[in-house]
Coordinates of C-alpha atoms and ligand atoms in Angstrom, one line a residue:
K13 CA -76.2 3.9 85.5
I14 CA -73.9 7.5 85.5
K15 CA -72.7 5.9 88.5
Y16 CA -71.2 2.8 86.7
E17 CA -69.7 4.6 84.3
L18 CA -68.3 7.5 86.8
G19 CA -66.9 3.3 87.9
M20 CA -65.6 2.0 84.4
N21 CA -64.3 5.2 83.2
E22 CA -62.6 6.7 86.6
L23 CA -62.1 4.6 89.5
V24 CA -61.8 0.6 88.4
Y25 CA -58.9 0.6 86.6
R26 CA -57.2 3.3 88.8
P27 CA -53.4 1.7 90.8
A28 CA -55.1 3.1 93.7
L29 CA -51.6 3.2 94.4
N30 CA -52.4 7.1 96.2
W31 CA -55.4 9.3 97.0
S32 CA -54.3 12.4 94.1
E33 CA -55.5 9.4 91.7
F34 CA -58.6 10.4 92.9
M35 CA -58.9 14.2 93.5
L36 CA -60.1 15.0 89.7
P37 CA -61.7 17.1 89.3
K38 CA -64.5 15.0 86.9
V39 CA -64.0 12.9 89.6
M40 CA -64.8 14.5 92.6
S41 CA -67.6 16.1 90.9
G42 CA -68.3 12.7 90.0
M43 CA -68.2 11.9 93.9
L44 CA -70.7 13.5 95.2
K45 CA -73.3 13.1 92.1
V46 CA -73.7 9.7 92.3
S47 CA -75.0 9.5 96.6
V48 CA -71.2 8.7 97.7
F49 CA -71.5 9.8 101.3
T50 CA -75.7 7.6 101.4
S51 CA -76.3 4.6 102.8
L52 CA -77.0 1.3 99.8
R53 CA -79.9 0.9 102.5
K54 CA -81.2 4.9 102.4
H55 CA -80.5 5.4 98.9
V56 CA -82.8 1.9 98.4
A57 CA -85.5 3.2 100.5
K58 CA -86.4 5.9 98.0
Y59 CA -87.1 4.3 96.2
F60 CA -88.6 0.6 96.7
K61 CA -91.6 0.0 99.3
D62 CA -92.0 -3.7 99.0
Q63 CA -89.3 -5.6 101.8
R64 CA -89.0 -8.3 98.9
L65 CA -88.1 -5.4 96.6
R66 CA -85.5 -4.5 98.8
Q67 CA -83.7 -7.4 99.7
L68 CA -83.7 -8.3 96.0
M69 CA -81.8 -5.0 95.2
E70 CA -79.6 -5.0 98.9
F71 CA -78.5 -8.9 97.4
P72 CA -75.8 -7.7 95.7
V73 CA -73.3 -6.1 97.5
L74 CA -72.7 -8.4 100.2
F75 CA -71.0 -10.0 96.9
L76 CA -68.6 -6.3 98.3
G77 CA -68.2 -8.6 101.6
A78 CA -70.3 -5.4 103.7
T79 CA -73.9 -4.6 105.1
P80 CA -75.7 -2.8 102.8
Q81 CA -76.1 0.1 105.6
N82 CA -72.7 0.0 105.4
T83 CA -72.0 0.9 102.0
P84 CA -71.8 3.7 100.0
A85 CA -74.8 4.3 97.7
L86 CA -72.4 4.7 94.1
Y87 CA -72.4 0.1 94.9
S88 CA -75.8 0.4 93.2
L89 CA -74.3 0.6 89.7
M90 CA -74.5 -3.7 90.6
N91 CA -77.9 -2.8 89.7
Y92 CA -77.7 -1.3 87.1
A93 CA -75.1 -3.8 86.1
D94 CA -78.0 -6.9 86.5
M95 CA -79.8 -6.0 84.9
S96 CA -79.7 -3.2 82.2
L97 CA -76.1 -4.7 81.2
G98 CA -77.1 -7.9 82.3
T99 CA -76.3 -11.1 84.1
W100 CA -73.3 -13.1 81.7
Y101 CA -72.7 -17.1 81.3
P102 CA -70.5 -19.5 79.8
M103 CA -72.8 -22.6 78.1
G104 CA -71.2 -25.6 79.4
G105 CA -70.7 -23.7 82.9
M106 CA -67.3 -22.2 83.7
G107 CA -65.3 -24.5 83.3
R108 CA -65.5 -23.6 79.6
I109 CA -63.7 -19.9 80.5
I110 CA -61.0 -22.6 81.9
D111 CA -60.6 -25.0 78.8
A112 CA -60.8 -22.6 76.5
M113 CA -58.2 -20.1 78.1
V114 CA -56.3 -23.8 78.5
K115 CA -55.9 -24.1 75.1
L116 CA -54.9 -21.3 74.5
A117 CA -51.8 -21.0 76.1
R118 CA -51.2 -25.0 74.7
E119 CA -51.3 -23.7 71.2
E120 CA -49.1 -20.5 72.2
G121 CA -46.6 -23.7 73.2
V122 CA -47.7 -22.4 77.9
D123 CA -45.6 -25.4 79.3
L124 CA -49.1 -25.3 82.7
R125 CA -48.4 -28.1 85.9
T126 CA -51.4 -28.6 88.0
D127 CA -51.4 -30.0 91.5
S128 CA -47.8 -27.6 92.0
P129 CA -48.0 -25.3 95.2
V130 CA -45.5 -23.5 95.4
E131 CA -44.1 -24.6 98.8
R132 CA -41.3 -20.7 98.3
I133 CA -40.6 -17.5 96.2
L134 CA -37.1 -17.6 95.7
V135 CA -35.3 -14.1 96.1
E136 CA -31.3 -13.2 94.9
D137 CA -30.4 -9.4 95.8
G138 CA -33.8 -8.2 96.2
R139 CA -35.4 -9.4 93.6
A140 CA -37.8 -12.3 93.0
V141 CA -35.5 -15.0 90.8
G142 CA -37.9 -18.6 90.0
V143 CA -39.9 -21.2 92.5
R144 CA -40.1 -23.7 94.9
V145 CA -42.3 -26.0 93.7
N146 CA -42.4 -29.8 95.0
G147 CA -38.4 -29.8 96.3
E148 CA -37.6 -28.2 93.3
D149 CA -36.4 -24.9 92.0
L150 CA -37.9 -23.5 89.0
R151 CA -35.9 -20.7 87.9
A152 CA -37.9 -17.6 85.9
D153 CA -37.6 -13.5 84.3
V154 CA -40.6 -13.1 86.3
V155 CA -42.0 -14.4 88.9
V156 CA -46.4 -13.6 89.3
A157 CA -48.0 -13.8 92.7
A158 CA -51.4 -14.6 92.0
A159 CA -52.4 -16.1 94.9
D160 CA -54.2 -14.0 98.1
Y161 CA -51.8 -11.7 99.5
H162 CA -51.3 -12.4 102.8
H163 CA -50.6 -16.4 101.3
A164 CA -48.2 -15.4 99.1
E165 CA -45.9 -12.9 101.5
N166 CA -45.5 -15.5 103.2
L167 CA -44.1 -17.3 100.4
L168 CA -41.1 -15.4 101.1
A169 CA -38.3 -15.8 103.2
P170 CA -39.2 -13.4 107.0
E171 CA -36.8 -10.2 105.7
H172 CA -38.6 -10.1 102.1
R173 CA -41.9 -9.5 103.9
T174 CA -43.7 -6.1 103.3
Y175 CA -45.5 -6.4 106.3
S176 CA -46.0 -8.2 109.7
D177 CA -47.5 -10.9 110.8
N178 CA -49.0 -8.7 113.5
Y179 CA -49.8 -6.4 110.8
W180 CA -51.7 -9.3 109.2
K181 CA -54.1 -10.2 112.9
G182 CA -54.9 -6.7 113.0
R183 CA -56.6 -6.9 109.2
V184 CA -60.1 -8.1 108.7
M185 CA -60.1 -10.9 106.5
A186 CA -63.4 -10.9 103.7
P187 CA -65.0 -13.5 104.7
S188 CA -65.1 -16.9 102.7
S189 CA -67.5 -19.6 101.2
L190 CA -68.1 -22.9 101.7
L191 CA -69.3 -24.8 98.7
F192 CA -70.8 -27.5 97.6
Y193 CA -70.5 -29.1 93.8
L194 CA -72.9 -31.4 93.5
G195 CA -73.9 -34.5 91.6
F196 CA -77.7 -34.6 90.0
D197 CA -78.8 -37.7 87.7
R198 CA -81.4 -35.8 86.3
E199 CA -82.3 -32.4 85.7
L200 CA -83.9 -30.4 88.7
P201 CA -87.2 -29.1 87.0
R202 CA -86.9 -24.6 88.0
M203 CA -84.0 -24.1 88.1
E204 CA -82.0 -21.0 86.7
H205 CA -78.3 -21.0 86.3
H206 CA -78.4 -18.9 88.8
N207 CA -81.2 -19.0 92.0
L208 CA -80.4 -16.7 94.7
F209 CA -83.0 -18.1 98.2
F210 CA -84.3 -15.3 99.7
D211 CA -86.4 -16.9 102.1
E212 CA -83.7 -16.2 105.2
P213 CA -83.4 -12.8 106.7
L214 CA -81.4 -11.6 104.9
D215 CA -80.2 -8.8 107.8
Q216 CA -79.0 -11.4 110.2
H217 CA -77.4 -13.3 107.5
A218 CA -75.4 -10.5 106.6
R219 CA -75.2 -9.5 110.9
E220 CA -74.0 -13.3 111.1
I221 CA -71.3 -13.3 108.4
Y222 CA -70.2 -9.2 108.6
D223 CA -70.0 -7.8 111.6
D224 CA -70.3 -10.9 114.5
P225 CA -68.6 -13.3 111.7
K226 CA -70.1 -18.0 113.1
W227 CA -71.7 -19.8 110.4
P228 CA -75.5 -18.4 109.8
T229 CA -78.1 -19.9 111.9
R230 CA -80.1 -19.5 109.3
P231 CA -77.9 -19.5 105.9
L232 CA -79.6 -17.3 102.8
L233 CA -78.0 -20.4 99.9
Y234 CA -77.0 -18.7 95.8
T235 CA -77.5 -22.1 93.4
S236 CA -75.4 -21.8 90.3
C237 CA -77.0 -24.8 87.8
G238 CA -74.9 -24.6 85.3
T239 CA -76.1 -24.3 81.4
Ligands
LIG311 C1 -68.7 -18.0 95.5 C2 -68.3 -17.6 94.8 C3 -68.8 -17.0 93.5 C4 -68.8 -16.0 93.4 N1 -68.7 -14.7 92.2 C5 -68.2 -13.7 91.2 C6 -69.2 -13.3 90.1 O1 -70.6 -13.6 90.0 N2 -68.6 -12.7 90.0 C7 -67.3 -12.0 89.2 O2 -67.2 -11.3 89.3 N3 -66.8 -12.8 91.0 C8 -67.3 -13.4 91.5 N4 -66.1 -14.1 92.7 C9 -65.0 -14.4 92.7 C10 -64.2 -14.2 92.2 O3 -63.9 -16.0 91.5 C11 -62.5 -13.8 92.2 O4 -63.0 -12.5 93.2 C12 -61.6 -14.3 91.7 O5 -61.7 -15.6 91.0 C13 -60.3 -14.6 91.9 O6 -59.3 -13.9 91.0 P1 -58.0 -14.7 91.1 O7 -57.4 -15.1 90.2 O8 -57.4 -13.0 92.1 O9 -57.7 -15.8 91.8 P2 -57.8 -16.9 92.5 O10 -58.7 -17.4 91.8 O11 -58.0 -17.0 93.8 O12 -56.4 -17.9 91.5 C14 -55.7 -18.3 92.8 C15 -55.5 -19.2 92.6 O13 -53.7 -19.4 93.0 C16 -53.5 -21.1 93.5 N5 -53.2 -21.1 94.3 C17 -53.2 -20.2 95.9 N6 -51.8 -20.6 96.4 C18 -51.0 -21.3 95.8 C19 -49.4 -21.7 95.6 N7 -49.1 -22.0 96.6 N8 -48.3 -22.7 95.2 C20 -49.7 -22.7 93.7 N9 -51.0 -21.8 93.8 C21 -51.7 -21.5 94.4 C22 -55.0 -21.2 94.2 O14 -55.2 -22.7 93.5 C23 -56.2 -20.0 92.8 O15 -56.2 -21.0 91.5 C24 -67.5 -15.5 93.5 C25 -66.7 -15.7 94.2 C26 -66.8 -16.9 95.0 C27 -66.4 -17.9 96.1

């Protein structure tokens, strides 16, 4: 709980433009209290002996794009969020959130255009002034690029990019995931909304997706059955 509160109240909402943002006495003393220098693996091993429980406690950090041995114990805040605050989901599936946002936006007069890949961000005098979509130039007072940073930068002409191709080549990208959307004509027995399968070794899976990236030979699966 202490970690969660420190994380949410003092860390998450800082823009992280500079280390000095985190050099506040409250943050520094909090950081020492929440075992930033211990790995999550060691932290979990202190409290749990059963291998299955250890895996359950370690699993959430895979979502951060790292293995439990390389993740600071601070991130057991994810376990607190999952188990104490609860795992929430919208009735009818995640699409219901999008439906609600679309409805609200339309009520407010927003013109939403789907199937409209931005091909280029237009720049004049060093300022983004619009986008090119399906060959058409659309001008705007403000351009918000909410896609992946590398992709969004490449929509700018090379002279307006902050980072070079070489910079991006040297970065380690978090892996994507392989998703299947399946439809069934009957209810599946014993399935919950969230189902994590721990039938394969977690360490091997983590190694194969993070340390030595390849298709996992024995992947761990997660399934979501919209409620
Ligand atoms: C399997 C999976 C499970 C996850 N589970 C959780 C979870 O339980 N809880 C949680 O908090 N997070 C979860 N996440 C992470 C979360 O989904 C992402 O962090 C979040 O969706 C990122 O939002 P975003 O708006 O930054 O980017 P995105 O959702 O990626 O949105 C970017 C949008 O930009 C569009 N776009 C890209 N390029 C262009 C272009 N040239 N022109 C026009 N449009 C473009 C894309 O189509 C996309 O719609 C999960 C992710 C995955 C893959």
